[in-house]
CSV table of C-alpha atoms in Angstrom, one decimal:
chain,number,residue,atom,x,y,z
A,1,LYS,CA,45.5,18.0,6.8
A,2,ASN,CA,43.9,18.3,10.3
A,3,GLN,CA,40.8,20.4,10.0
A,4,VAL,CA,37.6,21.2,11.9
A,5,GLU,CA,34.7,22.5,9.9
A,6,GLN,CA,31.4,23.8,11.2
A,7,SER,CA,28.1,24.6,9.7
A,8,PRO,CA,26.2,26.8,9.4
A,9,GLN,CA,28.4,29.8,9.8
A,10,SER,CA,25.6,31.8,11.3
A,11,LEU,CA,22.1,31.1,12.5
A,12,ILE,CA,19.2,33.2,13.6
A,13,ILE,CA,16.4,31.6,15.6
A,14,LEU,CA,13.5,32.7,17.7
A,15,GLU,CA,13.5,32.4,21.5
A,16,GLY,CA,12.2,29.0,22.6
A,17,LYS,CA,13.1,27.2,19.4
A,18,ASN,CA,15.5,24.4,19.0
A,19,CYS,CA,18.6,24.3,16.8
A,20,THR,CA,21.4,21.9,15.7
A,21,LEU,CA,24.9,22.9,14.9
A,22,GLN,CA,27.2,20.6,12.9
A,23,CYS,CA,30.9,19.9,13.0
A,24,ASN,CA,33.0,17.7,10.7
A,25,TYR,CA,36.6,16.9,11.6
A,26,THR,CA,39.6,15.3,10.0
A,27,VAL,CA,42.0,15.5,12.9
A,28,SER,CA,44.0,12.3,13.4
A,29,PRO,CA,44.7,10.7,15.7
A,30,PHE,CA,41.5,11.5,17.4
A,31,SER,CA,41.1,11.5,21.2
A,32,ASN,CA,38.2,13.7,22.0
A,33,LEU,CA,36.0,16.5,20.7
A,34,ARG,CA,34.8,19.5,22.6
A,35,TRP,CA,32.2,22.1,22.2
A,36,TYR,CA,32.8,25.6,23.5
A,37,LYS,CA,30.6,28.6,23.8
A,38,GLN,CA,32.2,32.0,23.3
A,39,ASP,CA,30.6,35.3,23.9
A,40,THR,CA,31.9,38.2,21.9
A,41,GLY,CA,35.2,39.5,23.4
A,42,ARG,CA,35.3,36.8,26.1
A,43,GLY,CA,37.1,33.5,26.6
A,44,PRO,CA,35.6,30.3,25.3
A,45,VAL,CA,33.7,28.3,27.9
A,46,SER,CA,33.6,24.5,27.7
A,47,LEU,CA,30.2,22.9,27.2
A,48,THR,CA,31.0,19.2,26.6
A,49,ILE,CA,33.9,16.8,26.0
A,50,MET,CA,33.3,13.6,24.2
A,51,THR,CA,35.6,10.7,23.6
A,52,PHE,CA,35.4,8.4,20.6
A,53,SER,CA,33.4,5.9,22.6
A,54,GLU,CA,30.7,8.3,23.6
A,55,ASN,CA,27.7,8.9,21.3
A,56,THR,CA,25.7,11.4,23.2
A,57,LYS,CA,26.4,13.7,26.1
A,58,SER,CA,24.1,16.3,27.6
A,59,ASN,CA,24.8,19.5,29.6
A,60,GLY,CA,21.5,21.1,30.5
A,61,ARG,CA,19.8,22.3,27.4
A,62,TYR,CA,22.9,21.3,25.3
A,63,THR,CA,23.2,17.9,23.8
A,64,ALA,CA,26.2,16.8,21.8
A,65,THR,CA,26.4,13.8,19.6
A,66,LEU,CA,29.5,12.2,18.1
A,67,ASP,CA,29.8,9.7,15.3
A,68,ALA,CA,33.5,8.7,15.2
A,69,ASP,CA,33.0,6.6,12.1
A,70,THR,CA,31.8,9.5,10.0
A,71,LYS,CA,33.8,12.0,12.0
A,72,GLN,CA,30.8,14.2,12.6
A,73,SER,CA,29.5,15.8,15.7
A,74,SER,CA,26.4,17.9,16.4
A,75,LEU,CA,25.4,20.3,19.2
A,76,HIS,CA,21.6,20.5,19.8
A,77,ILE,CA,20.3,23.4,21.8
A,78,THR,CA,16.8,23.0,23.2
A,79,ALA,CA,14.3,25.7,24.1
A,80,SER,CA,16.8,28.5,23.2
A,81,GLN,CA,17.2,31.5,25.3
A,82,LEU,CA,18.4,35.0,24.5
A,83,SER,CA,21.5,34.3,26.5
A,84,ASP,CA,22.4,31.5,24.1
A,85,SER,CA,23.4,34.1,21.6
A,86,ALA,CA,27.1,33.5,21.1
A,87,SER,CA,29.6,31.6,18.9
A,88,TYR,CA,29.7,27.9,19.3
A,89,ILE,CA,33.0,26.4,18.5
A,90,CYS,CA,33.8,22.7,17.9
A,91,VAL,CA,37.3,22.0,19.1
A,92,VAL,CA,39.5,18.9,18.7
A,93,PRO,CA,42.9,18.5,20.4
A,94,LEU,CA,45.8,18.0,18.0
A,95,GLY,CA,48.3,15.4,19.2
A,96,ALA,CA,49.0,14.2,22.7
A,97,GLY,CA,49.7,17.7,24.0
A,98,ASN,CA,46.1,18.9,23.8
A,99,MET,CA,46.8,21.8,21.5
A,100,LEU,CA,43.3,22.7,20.5
A,101,THR,CA,42.3,23.0,16.9
A,102,PHE,CA,39.3,25.3,16.6
A,103,GLY,CA,36.6,25.1,14.0
A,104,GLY,CA,35.3,28.3,12.4
A,105,GLY,CA,32.4,28.4,14.8
A,106,THR,CA,28.7,29.0,14.3
A,107,ARG,CA,27.5,32.4,15.3
A,108,LEU,CA,24.0,31.9,16.9
A,109,MET,CA,21.6,34.8,17.4
A,110,VAL,CA,18.5,34.2,19.4
A,111,LYS,CA,15.8,36.8,18.9
A,112,PRO,CA,12.8,37.5,21.1
B,1,ALA,CA,35.2,29.4,42.0
B,2,ALA,CA,38.5,31.0,41.0
B,3,GLY,CA,39.0,31.4,37.3
B,4,VAL,CA,42.0,32.2,35.1
B,5,ILE,CA,43.2,35.7,35.5
B,6,GLN,CA,44.8,37.7,32.8
B,7,SER,CA,46.4,41.1,33.0
B,8,PRO,CA,46.2,43.6,31.6
B,9,ARG,CA,42.7,43.4,30.1
B,10,HIS,CA,43.5,46.0,27.5
B,11,LEU,CA,46.8,47.2,26.1
B,12,ILE,CA,47.7,49.8,23.5
B,13,LYS,CA,51.2,49.8,22.1
B,14,GLU,CA,52.9,51.3,19.1
B,15,LYS,CA,54.8,49.5,16.4
B,16,ARG,CA,58.2,48.1,17.4
B,17,GLU,CA,57.3,48.4,21.1
B,18,THR,CA,57.3,45.5,23.5
B,19,ALA,CA,54.5,44.1,25.6
B,20,THR,CA,54.2,41.6,28.4
B,21,LEU,CA,51.0,39.7,29.0
B,22,LYS,CA,50.4,37.8,32.3
B,23,CYS,CA,48.3,34.8,33.1
B,24,TYR,CA,47.4,33.4,36.5
B,25,PRO,CA,46.0,29.9,36.2
B,26,ILE,CA,43.3,28.3,38.3
B,27,PRO,CA,44.9,27.1,41.6
B,28,ARG,CA,46.4,23.7,41.3
B,29,HIS,CA,46.3,23.7,37.5
B,30,ASP,CA,49.7,22.8,36.2
B,31,THR,CA,49.4,23.5,32.5
B,32,VAL,CA,49.0,26.9,30.7
B,33,TYR,CA,48.1,27.5,27.1
B,34,TRP,CA,48.3,30.7,25.1
B,35,TYR,CA,46.1,31.5,22.1
B,36,GLN,CA,45.8,34.4,19.7
B,37,GLN,CA,42.5,35.4,18.2
B,38,GLY,CA,42.5,37.9,15.5
B,39,PRO,CA,39.4,39.9,14.6
B,40,GLY,CA,36.7,37.5,13.2
B,41,GLN,CA,39.2,34.6,13.4
B,42,ASP,CA,39.5,31.4,15.3
B,43,PRO,CA,41.8,31.2,18.3
B,44,GLN,CA,45.2,30.0,17.2
B,45,PHE,CA,47.3,28.0,19.6
B,46,LEU,CA,50.7,29.7,20.3
B,47,ILE,CA,52.4,27.8,23.0
B,48,SER,CA,51.9,25.7,26.2
B,49,PHE,CA,53.7,24.9,29.4
B,50,TYR,CA,53.4,22.0,31.7
B,51,GLU,CA,55.2,22.1,35.1
B,52,LYS,CA,57.2,25.2,34.0
B,53,MET,CA,58.5,23.4,30.9
B,54,GLN,CA,57.4,24.2,27.3
B,55,SER,CA,55.2,21.3,26.3
B,56,ASP,CA,53.9,22.3,22.8
B,57,LYS,CA,54.6,25.0,20.3
B,58,GLY,CA,52.2,26.3,17.8
B,59,SER,CA,52.2,29.3,15.5
B,60,ILE,CA,54.1,31.6,17.9
B,61,PRO,CA,56.3,34.1,16.0
B,62,ASP,CA,60.0,34.2,16.8
B,63,ARG,CA,59.4,37.7,18.2
B,64,PHE,CA,57.3,36.3,21.0
B,65,SER,CA,58.6,34.3,23.9
B,66,ALA,CA,56.9,32.9,27.0
B,67,GLN,CA,57.6,31.1,30.2
B,68,GLN,CA,55.9,29.6,33.2
B,69,PHE,CA,57.2,30.5,36.6
B,70,SER,CA,57.5,28.5,39.9
B,71,ASP,CA,54.1,29.7,41.0
B,72,TYR,CA,52.6,28.5,37.7
B,73,HIS,CA,51.8,31.9,36.4
B,74,SER,CA,52.9,32.5,32.8
B,75,GLU,CA,54.0,35.5,30.9
B,76,LEU,CA,53.9,36.1,27.1
B,77,ASN,CA,56.6,38.5,26.0
B,78,MET,CA,56.1,40.2,22.6
B,79,SER,CA,58.8,42.3,21.0
B,80,SER,CA,59.0,44.4,17.8
B,81,LEU,CA,55.2,44.6,17.8
B,82,GLU,CA,53.5,44.8,14.4
B,83,LEU,CA,50.1,46.0,13.4
B,84,GLY,CA,49.1,42.4,12.7
B,85,ASP,CA,49.7,41.5,16.3
B,86,SER,CA,46.5,43.3,17.3
B,87,ALA,CA,44.3,40.6,18.7
B,88,LEU,CA,42.7,39.0,21.7
B,89,TYR,CA,45.2,36.9,23.6
B,90,PHE,CA,43.7,34.2,25.7
B,91,CYS,CA,45.4,32.1,28.3
B,92,ALA,CA,43.9,28.8,29.3
B,93,SER,CA,44.8,26.5,32.2
B,94,SER,CA,44.2,22.9,32.9
B,95,LEU,CA,45.1,20.0,35.2
B,96,ARG,CA,47.1,17.6,33.0
B,97,GLY,CA,45.1,14.5,32.2
B,98,ILE,CA,43.6,12.6,29.3
B,99,GLN,CA,40.6,14.7,28.8
B,100,GLU,CA,41.4,17.8,30.8
B,101,THR,CA,39.2,20.8,30.2
B,102,GLN,CA,41.0,24.0,29.3
B,103,TYR,CA,39.5,26.9,31.2
B,104,PHE,CA,40.0,30.1,29.4
B,105,GLY,CA,40.7,33.5,30.9
B,106,PRO,CA,38.9,36.7,29.8
B,107,GLY,CA,41.7,37.6,27.4
B,108,THR,CA,43.9,40.6,26.9
B,109,ARG,CA,42.9,42.8,24.0
B,110,LEU,CA,46.1,44.2,22.4
B,111,LEU,CA,45.9,47.1,20.0
B,112,VAL,CA,49.1,48.0,18.1
B,113,LEU,CA,49.0,51.4,16.5
């Protein structure tokens, strides 16, 4: 069964601290993995797209890693800001048509 | 930069009524996706269109239909609405490619009473 699982479900950190979110997937065939940020009640916004040949990709304070052998990805947020409070969703396209399979998301809250 | 536009942003309907949601993709994007996100749930893929033809079909109920028009905007038609249809409906657009990014609209919040 094609699945995308994320951990932790929720996370609270203090402003300025770093954190790492995890994603395990079993989608096959695999083409790429995406991390999205979704503010409550708003549409998801793409952070990174990684193919199976990429190990690390950065977007500002966001760094995503991918291990295609173990089918794991992580999203590392550096020097967190209050505006980072949101849900972070790991997404893997299913099939050639790019239907996105969403993970359960990690709800991050950054406190001052 | 122009983003995906959805209308209306909020919609209240009663059971058994119909609703039409509209999506205007980013200019030059040729692919449109519809997703449904229930309260506290992940977005679920409903249906997608590429160049005005249905390209993929997900968990879209038979009571729903959608189409993409010649100007690439898309409409999601929902009939015989049920309470369980209350959700956020997102439209996303992309330019067809191997790793195209799907850009999501702000969503339409549908409440069925």
